[in-house]
Amino acid sequence: MQKSILIELTKTPKTKPDQNNLGFGHYFSDHMFIMNYSTEKGWYDPRIIPYAPLELEPSTMVFHYGQIIFEGLKAYRTEDGRVLLFRPDKNMERINRSNERLCIPPFDPGFGVEAIKTIVSVDKEWVPDQEGTSLYIRPFIIPTDPYLGVRPSNTYQFIIILCPVGAYYPEGINPVKIYVETRYVRAVKGGVGYAKTPGNYAASLKAQVEANQKGFTQVLWLDGVEKKYVEEVGTMNVFFKIKGEVITPSLEDSILAGITRDSALQLLKTWGVPIRERKISIQEIYDAHSQGTLEEAFGTGTAAVISPIGELSWDGRRISINQGEIGKVSAELYRTITGIQKGVLKDDPGWTVEVK
Ligand SMILES: *Cc1c(COP(=O)(O)O)cnc(C)c1O
């Protein structure tokens, strides 16, 4: 693989958006990273160019068969003005697991981290500094053969775009109401659930819309066969604290291996909190609630970091968790992970990577 990244700077830098109204996913920085793949050349031509529309024929495979993968991570501004990435090596390793499932050729994860560091360095001024803000990084790979027919593409583009985002909880971290989905499923055994691929999101939209209409923030996904075991919550991994023990579903191939999930498990282990990765049924959670032993529930993911669950609704039965308040373990995980990300707490696990 060619290692030197060509950089072409924009001649027309954009005005930066107001940091108080960033929201999520609205604004994009001045540049983007692109690298091509062909069967003959492998991955080639890594370059940073001004952010601009892509020109693709309507027949391009990306528009037809969903052979796409993506990633999501963030760059954070520290109080002393440095820029930190959080475990970017993990995202780049996960790309290869997604690639393998989608028949996309593998790439060098170390070079992927280099690409992220370079593009973030070029657009460093786009990393916002206000409380709760960050620069969301979206790497993705699209198939680019102009061809109609179901087979893996022979050519691809690996692209990285950057998006300054606002605080996920502008009004403070509040527990959410979750609808336990019993009709639709997100992923099935043998499918693509463990890959970060857009099809999983397309499959989840209808349940999400219907849950929102009923007044819930997200859905809790059950397994695709028996609709009995808990898998994920929205686009997050899920944890339950029952009788002092923290339980999260073990990684089946229908569950995405979240990096925040892994970080939470590592922290809990160092704190001496008992953890279990195992199958857990929705019935067991309801039973624990009626016995008074369901202490906390929360989701984990890059966007929100920790999202406490205040209420579940399953088959018309609503339960409130920890009186709808954020639990101690959830709060401590949130404080520690965001503290390490922002350089406020000492990075004992060695998770952050500075962008120079
Ligand atoms: C990205 C994602 C997550 C969270 O992963 P993180 O690495 O923690 O951001 C969880 N579930 C699904 C389905 C996802 O796509």
Short mmCIF file of C-alpha atoms and ligand atoms in Angstrom, two decimals:
data_model
loop_
_atom_site.label_atom_id
_atom_site.label_comp_id
_atom_site.label_asym_id
_atom_site.label_seq_id
_atom_site.Cartn_x
_atom_site.Cartn_y
_atom_site.Cartn_z
CA MET A 1 0.00 0.00 0.00
CA GLN A 2 1.20 3.48 -0.86
CA LYS A 3 1.87 5.21 2.43
CA SER A 4 2.19 8.90 1.58
CA ILE A 5 -1.03 10.87 1.72
CA LEU A 6 -1.30 13.64 -0.85
CA ILE A 7 -2.86 16.82 0.58
CA GLU A 8 -4.72 19.39 -1.52
CA LEU A 9 -5.99 22.22 0.67
CA THR A 10 -9.22 24.09 -0.05
CA LYS A 11 -8.98 27.58 -1.50
CA THR A 12 -12.39 28.50 -0.08
CA PRO A 13 -12.54 27.58 3.63
CA LYS A 14 -16.08 27.57 5.04
CA THR A 15 -17.26 29.71 7.94
CA LYS A 16 -17.53 27.49 11.00
CA PRO A 17 -20.97 26.88 12.48
CA ASP A 18 -22.07 28.34 15.83
CA GLN A 19 -20.81 25.95 18.51
CA ASN A 20 -24.01 26.39 20.53
CA ASN A 21 -26.20 24.98 17.77
CA LEU A 22 -24.24 22.15 16.24
CA GLY A 23 -26.73 19.35 16.77
CA PHE A 24 -25.56 16.08 15.24
CA GLY A 25 -24.71 15.40 11.60
CA HIS A 26 -25.47 18.79 10.06
CA TYR A 27 -22.08 20.37 9.33
CA PHE A 28 -19.01 19.03 7.55
CA SER A 29 -15.44 20.25 7.66
CA ASP A 30 -13.35 21.66 4.82
CA HIS A 31 -11.68 18.43 3.71
CA MET A 32 -12.21 14.72 3.19
CA PHE A 33 -9.93 11.72 2.87
CA ILE A 34 -10.31 9.37 -0.11
CA MET A 35 -8.44 6.21 -1.10
CA ASN A 36 -9.31 3.93 -4.02
CA TYR A 37 -9.18 0.18 -4.46
CA SER A 38 -8.93 -1.92 -7.57
CA THR A 39 -8.19 -5.61 -7.95
CA GLU A 40 -4.98 -4.80 -9.84
CA LYS A 41 -3.62 -2.04 -7.60
CA GLY A 42 -5.02 -2.89 -4.16
CA TRP A 43 -5.68 0.22 -2.04
CA TYR A 44 -4.05 3.20 -3.76
CA ASP A 45 -3.99 6.99 -4.09
CA PRO A 46 -4.67 8.05 -0.48
CA ARG A 47 -5.43 11.78 -0.59
CA ILE A 48 -6.99 14.62 1.33
CA ILE A 49 -8.97 16.98 -0.87
CA PRO A 50 -11.58 19.72 -0.36
CA TYR A 51 -14.94 18.35 0.87
CA ALA A 52 -17.13 18.14 -2.24
CA PRO A 53 -19.84 16.01 -3.90
CA LEU A 54 -18.75 12.68 -5.36
CA GLU A 55 -19.36 12.06 -9.03
CA LEU A 56 -20.74 8.55 -9.54
CA GLU A 57 -22.70 6.96 -12.39
CA PRO A 58 -26.27 6.01 -11.42
CA SER A 59 -25.30 2.42 -12.13
CA THR A 60 -22.61 2.50 -9.44
CA MET A 61 -23.07 -0.55 -7.22
CA VAL A 62 -23.29 1.55 -4.04
CA PHE A 63 -26.81 2.63 -5.10
CA HIS A 64 -28.12 -0.89 -5.57
CA TYR A 65 -26.91 -3.70 -3.34
CA GLY A 66 -25.82 -2.22 -0.03
CA GLN A 67 -22.27 -3.60 -0.02
CA ILE A 68 -21.18 -0.79 2.30
CA ILE A 69 -19.54 -0.57 5.69
CA PHE A 70 -18.95 2.40 7.99
CA GLU A 71 -17.41 3.41 11.28
CA GLY A 72 -17.96 6.18 13.81
CA LEU A 73 -15.58 7.71 16.33
CA LYS A 74 -14.80 11.12 17.78
CA ALA A 75 -11.98 13.61 18.29
CA TYR A 76 -12.13 15.64 21.51
CA ARG A 77 -10.63 19.01 22.41
CA THR A 78 -8.92 19.07 25.81
CA GLU A 79 -8.96 22.07 28.15
CA ASP A 80 -5.38 22.88 27.18
CA GLY A 81 -6.28 22.83 23.47
CA ARG A 82 -4.92 19.41 22.45
CA VAL A 83 -6.92 17.02 20.25
CA LEU A 84 -7.46 13.40 21.34
CA LEU A 85 -8.88 10.37 19.53
CA PHE A 86 -10.44 7.55 21.54
CA ARG A 87 -9.23 4.02 20.65
CA PRO A 88 -9.10 4.61 16.84
CA ASP A 89 -7.20 1.31 16.39
CA LYS A 90 -10.34 -0.54 17.55
CA ASN A 91 -12.51 1.11 14.89
CA MET A 92 -10.01 0.27 12.19
CA GLU A 93 -9.82 -3.38 13.32
CA ARG A 94 -13.61 -3.52 13.28
CA ILE A 95 -13.65 -2.24 9.67
CA ASN A 96 -11.83 -5.38 8.64
CA ARG A 97 -14.35 -7.60 10.46
CA SER A 98 -17.18 -5.75 8.68
CA ASN A 99 -15.27 -5.91 5.36
CA GLU A 100 -14.78 -9.66 5.67
CA ARG A 101 -18.53 -10.21 6.11
CA LEU A 102 -19.43 -7.91 3.20
CA CYS A 103 -16.77 -9.33 0.80
CA ILE A 104 -14.89 -6.01 0.77
CA PRO A 105 -11.09 -6.41 0.55
CA PRO A 106 -9.25 -5.91 3.85
CA PHE A 107 -7.01 -2.96 4.48
CA ASP A 108 -4.17 -2.08 6.84
CA PRO A 109 -5.74 -0.88 10.13
CA GLY A 110 -2.52 0.95 11.05
CA PHE A 111 -2.75 2.97 7.86
CA GLY A 112 -6.43 3.64 8.62
CA VAL A 113 -5.42 5.22 11.96
CA GLU A 114 -2.75 7.25 10.10
CA ALA A 115 -5.42 8.46 7.67
CA ILE A 116 -7.70 9.53 10.54
CA LYS A 117 -4.86 11.34 12.32
CA THR A 118 -3.90 13.16 9.11
CA ILE A 119 -7.38 14.35 8.13
CA VAL A 120 -8.16 15.44 11.71
CA SER A 121 -4.84 17.28 11.81
CA VAL A 122 -5.62 19.09 8.54
CA ASP A 123 -9.05 20.13 9.88
CA LYS A 124 -7.94 20.57 13.50
CA GLU A 125 -9.65 23.95 13.79
CA TRP A 126 -12.94 22.12 13.24
CA VAL A 127 -12.65 20.30 16.58
CA PRO A 128 -15.00 22.38 18.76
CA ASP A 129 -14.06 23.23 22.34
CA GLN A 130 -17.33 23.91 24.13
CA GLU A 131 -18.57 21.60 26.89
CA GLY A 132 -19.91 18.36 25.42
CA THR A 133 -18.93 19.08 21.80
CA SER A 134 -16.62 16.94 19.65
CA LEU A 135 -15.65 16.21 16.06
CA TYR A 136 -17.47 13.12 14.80
CA ILE A 137 -15.38 11.09 12.35
CA ARG A 138 -17.16 8.97 9.76
CA PRO A 139 -15.00 6.53 7.77
CA PHE A 140 -16.90 4.42 5.21
CA ILE A 141 -16.29 2.17 2.21
CA ILE A 142 -18.46 2.10 -0.91
CA PRO A 143 -18.42 -0.23 -3.94
CA THR A 144 -17.82 1.77 -7.14
CA ASP A 145 -18.13 -0.61 -10.12
CA PRO A 146 -20.68 0.80 -12.62
CA TYR A 147 -22.49 -2.52 -12.86
CA LEU A 148 -25.88 -4.09 -12.21
CA GLY A 149 -25.75 -7.59 -10.83
CA VAL A 150 -25.32 -9.19 -7.47
CA ARG A 151 -21.63 -9.88 -6.87
CA PRO A 152 -18.88 -8.15 -4.89
CA SER A 153 -17.56 -5.01 -6.56
CA ASN A 154 -14.03 -4.99 -7.98
CA THR A 155 -13.42 -1.34 -7.10
CA TYR A 156 -14.07 0.66 -3.91
CA GLN A 157 -13.53 4.01 -2.28
CA PHE A 158 -12.61 4.43 1.37
CA ILE A 159 -13.71 7.89 2.49
CA ILE A 160 -13.47 9.81 5.77
CA ILE A 161 -15.60 12.88 6.49
CA LEU A 162 -15.64 15.03 9.65
CA CYS A 163 -18.60 16.57 11.40
CA PRO A 164 -18.48 18.92 14.41
CA VAL A 165 -21.24 17.83 16.79
CA GLY A 166 -22.95 19.29 19.84
CA ALA A 167 -23.50 17.92 23.32
CA TYR A 168 -25.55 14.70 23.18
CA TYR A 169 -27.34 15.72 26.36
CA PRO A 170 -27.76 19.51 26.13
CA GLU A 171 -30.02 19.42 29.21
CA GLY A 172 -27.93 16.93 31.15
CA ILE A 173 -27.95 13.15 31.05
CA ASN A 174 -31.53 11.90 31.39
CA PRO A 175 -32.80 8.31 31.43
CA VAL A 176 -34.81 7.34 28.32
CA LYS A 177 -38.01 5.37 27.75
CA ILE A 178 -37.48 2.22 25.71
CA TYR A 179 -39.97 0.10 23.76
CA VAL A 180 -39.21 -3.62 23.74
CA GLU A 181 -39.76 -4.60 20.11
CA THR A 182 -41.69 -7.86 19.68
CA ARG A 183 -42.66 -7.67 16.01
CA TYR A 184 -39.66 -6.49 13.98
CA VAL A 185 -36.11 -7.79 14.31
CA ARG A 186 -32.83 -6.01 13.61
CA ALA A 187 -30.52 -8.91 12.85
CA VAL A 188 -30.53 -12.69 12.76
CA LYS A 189 -28.01 -15.42 13.43
CA GLY A 190 -25.88 -15.92 10.34
CA GLY A 191 -26.76 -12.43 9.08
CA VAL A 192 -24.84 -9.16 9.13
CA GLY A 193 -25.74 -7.91 12.62
CA TYR A 194 -22.13 -7.90 13.84
CA ALA A 195 -20.98 -5.83 10.86
CA LYS A 196 -21.36 -2.05 10.84
CA THR A 197 -23.28 -1.96 7.58
CA PRO A 198 -26.15 0.33 6.52
CA GLY A 199 -28.61 -2.54 5.93
CA ASN A 200 -28.90 -3.07 9.67
CA TYR A 201 -29.98 0.54 10.04
CA ALA A 202 -32.46 0.37 7.16
CA ALA A 203 -33.97 -2.72 8.82
CA SER A 204 -34.42 -0.83 12.09
CA LEU A 205 -36.14 2.33 10.83
CA LYS A 206 -39.75 1.15 10.90
CA ALA A 207 -39.55 -0.07 14.49
CA GLN A 208 -37.82 3.18 15.46
CA VAL A 209 -40.52 5.33 13.82
CA GLU A 210 -43.36 3.36 15.42
CA ALA A 211 -41.69 3.47 18.85
CA ASN A 212 -41.22 7.26 18.53
CA GLN A 213 -44.92 7.62 17.65
CA LYS A 214 -45.79 5.76 20.86
CA GLY A 215 -43.62 8.16 22.86
CA PHE A 216 -40.45 6.06 23.26
CA THR A 217 -36.92 7.17 22.44
CA GLN A 218 -35.52 3.86 21.20
CA VAL A 219 -36.34 0.20 20.82
CA LEU A 220 -34.81 -2.72 22.68
CA TRP A 221 -34.09 -5.49 20.19
CA LEU A 222 -34.73 -9.12 21.03
CA ASP A 223 -33.19 -12.09 19.24
CA GLY A 224 -34.57 -12.74 15.77
CA VAL A 225 -35.75 -16.33 16.35
CA GLU A 226 -37.48 -16.65 19.72
CA LYS A 227 -37.80 -12.92 20.49
CA LYS A 228 -36.79 -13.88 23.98
CA TYR A 229 -33.19 -12.77 24.53
CA VAL A 230 -32.03 -9.17 24.70
CA GLU A 231 -29.59 -8.07 22.00
CA GLU A 232 -29.11 -4.29 21.69
CA VAL A 233 -30.89 -1.02 22.36
CA GLY A 234 -31.32 1.20 19.30
CA THR A 235 -27.79 1.50 17.97
CA MET A 236 -26.19 0.82 21.32
CA ASN A 237 -25.08 -2.20 23.31
CA VAL A 238 -27.05 -2.77 26.48
CA PHE A 239 -26.20 -3.49 30.13
CA PHE A 240 -28.29 -4.44 33.18
CA LYS A 241 -27.26 -4.36 36.82
CA ILE A 242 -29.03 -7.07 38.79
CA LYS A 243 -28.19 -7.82 42.45
CA GLY A 244 -24.85 -6.03 42.20
CA GLU A 245 -23.77 -7.87 39.05
CA VAL A 246 -23.50 -6.13 35.67
CA ILE A 247 -24.77 -8.29 32.81
CA THR A 248 -24.48 -7.62 29.08
CA PRO A 249 -25.50 -9.95 26.23
CA SER A 250 -22.56 -12.06 25.03
CA LEU A 251 -21.40 -11.21 21.50
CA GLU A 252 -23.41 -13.37 19.13
CA ASP A 253 -23.09 -12.72 15.40
CA SER A 254 -26.29 -10.66 15.52
CA ILE A 255 -24.74 -8.16 17.96
CA LEU A 256 -22.30 -5.39 17.12
CA ALA A 257 -19.13 -5.43 19.24
CA GLY A 258 -19.16 -1.85 20.51
CA ILE A 259 -15.93 -0.17 21.56
CA THR A 260 -17.77 1.71 24.32
CA ARG A 261 -19.11 -1.69 25.48
CA ASP A 262 -15.56 -3.01 25.65
CA SER A 263 -14.34 0.11 27.48
CA ALA A 264 -17.19 -0.14 30.03
CA LEU A 265 -16.41 -3.82 30.68
CA GLN A 266 -12.71 -3.05 31.19
CA LEU A 267 -13.45 -0.25 33.64
CA LEU A 268 -15.97 -2.33 35.62
CA LYS A 269 -13.37 -5.09 35.87
CA THR A 270 -10.72 -2.73 37.26
CA TRP A 271 -13.25 -1.36 39.74
CA GLY A 272 -13.97 -4.89 40.96
CA VAL A 273 -17.64 -4.81 39.87
CA PRO A 274 -18.77 -8.36 39.01
CA ILE A 275 -19.50 -8.60 35.26
CA ARG A 276 -21.09 -11.32 33.17
CA GLU A 277 -21.31 -11.59 29.40
CA ARG A 278 -24.12 -14.03 28.77
CA LYS A 279 -27.54 -14.51 27.24
CA ILE A 280 -30.18 -12.62 29.18
CA SER A 281 -33.90 -12.92 28.51
CA ILE A 282 -36.37 -10.07 28.75
CA GLN A 283 -38.36 -12.27 31.16
CA GLU A 284 -35.36 -12.44 33.51
CA ILE A 285 -35.19 -8.63 33.52
CA TYR A 286 -38.89 -8.33 34.31
CA ASP A 287 -38.57 -10.99 37.03
CA ALA A 288 -35.63 -9.11 38.57
CA HIS A 289 -37.76 -5.97 38.51
CA SER A 290 -40.63 -7.63 40.34
CA GLN A 291 -38.18 -9.05 42.91
CA GLY A 292 -36.70 -5.60 43.39
CA THR A 293 -33.22 -6.65 42.18
CA LEU A 294 -33.08 -4.77 38.86
CA GLU A 295 -30.85 -1.87 39.88
CA GLU A 296 -29.78 -0.17 36.64
CA ALA A 297 -29.99 -0.42 32.87
CA PHE A 298 -28.04 1.55 30.28
CA GLY A 299 -26.90 1.60 26.67
CA THR A 300 -23.34 2.24 25.44
CA GLY A 301 -22.16 3.77 22.17
CA THR A 302 -19.86 6.44 20.76
CA ALA A 303 -22.58 9.06 20.22
CA ALA A 304 -24.04 9.18 23.75
CA VAL A 305 -21.28 7.22 25.58
CA ILE A 306 -23.72 6.06 28.30
CA SER A 307 -27.48 6.31 27.91
CA PRO A 308 -29.37 5.36 31.09
CA ILE A 309 -32.67 3.52 30.64
CA GLY A 310 -35.43 4.81 32.91
CA GLU A 311 -38.35 2.80 31.63
CA LEU A 312 -39.07 -0.36 29.62
CA SER A 313 -42.33 -1.34 27.95
CA TRP A 314 -42.75 -4.99 26.94
CA ASP A 315 -46.09 -6.38 25.73
CA GLY A 316 -47.97 -3.52 27.32
CA ARG A 317 -46.21 -3.90 30.67
CA ARG A 318 -44.26 -0.84 31.74
CA ILE A 319 -41.55 -0.93 34.37
CA SER A 320 -39.57 1.93 35.79
CA ILE A 321 -35.88 1.35 36.56
CA ASN A 322 -34.15 3.07 39.51
CA GLN A 323 -37.17 5.45 39.81
CA GLY A 324 -36.26 6.78 36.34
CA GLU A 325 -33.01 8.19 37.72
CA ILE A 326 -29.48 7.60 36.45
CA GLY A 327 -27.79 4.82 38.48
CA LYS A 328 -24.44 5.01 40.26
CA VAL A 329 -22.58 2.66 37.91
CA SER A 330 -23.98 4.40 34.79
CA ALA A 331 -22.99 7.81 36.15
CA GLU A 332 -19.50 6.66 37.11
CA LEU A 333 -18.91 5.04 33.71
CA TYR A 334 -20.07 8.23 31.99
CA ARG A 335 -17.85 10.43 34.16
CA THR A 336 -14.79 8.20 33.68
CA ILE A 337 -15.06 7.55 29.94
CA THR A 338 -15.84 11.18 29.03
CA GLY A 339 -13.14 12.32 31.48
CA ILE A 340 -10.51 10.18 29.72
CA GLN A 341 -11.77 11.29 26.29
CA LYS A 342 -11.47 14.96 27.22
CA GLY A 343 -8.11 14.55 28.94
CA VAL A 344 -9.60 15.57 32.32
CA LEU A 345 -8.87 12.19 33.95
CA LYS A 346 -5.64 10.23 33.77
CA ASP A 347 -5.72 7.78 30.86
CA ASP A 348 -4.62 4.68 32.78
CA PRO A 349 -5.87 2.21 30.15
CA GLY A 350 -3.94 4.07 27.41
CA TRP A 351 -7.01 4.66 25.23
CA THR A 352 -6.35 8.11 23.82
CA VAL A 353 -4.18 9.04 20.83
CA GLU A 354 -3.10 12.64 20.38
CA VAL A 355 -3.43 14.33 16.98
CA LYS A 356 -0.54 16.71 16.40
C1 LIG B 1 -21.87 1.47 16.29
C2 LIG B 1 -22.86 0.59 16.98
C3 LIG B 1 -22.80 0.35 18.36
C4 LIG B 1 -21.86 1.04 19.31
O1 LIG B 1 -20.52 0.84 19.03
P1 LIG B 1 -19.42 1.83 19.62
O2 LIG B 1 -18.16 1.31 19.05
O3 LIG B 1 -19.48 1.73 21.09
O4 LIG B 1 -19.77 3.19 19.12
C5 LIG B 1 -23.71 -0.56 18.91
N1 LIG B 1 -24.63 -1.18 18.14
C6 LIG B 1 -24.73 -0.94 16.82
C7 LIG B 1 -25.77 -1.65 16.03
C8 LIG B 1 -23.84 -0.07 16.20
O5 LIG B 1 -23.94 0.16 14.89
#
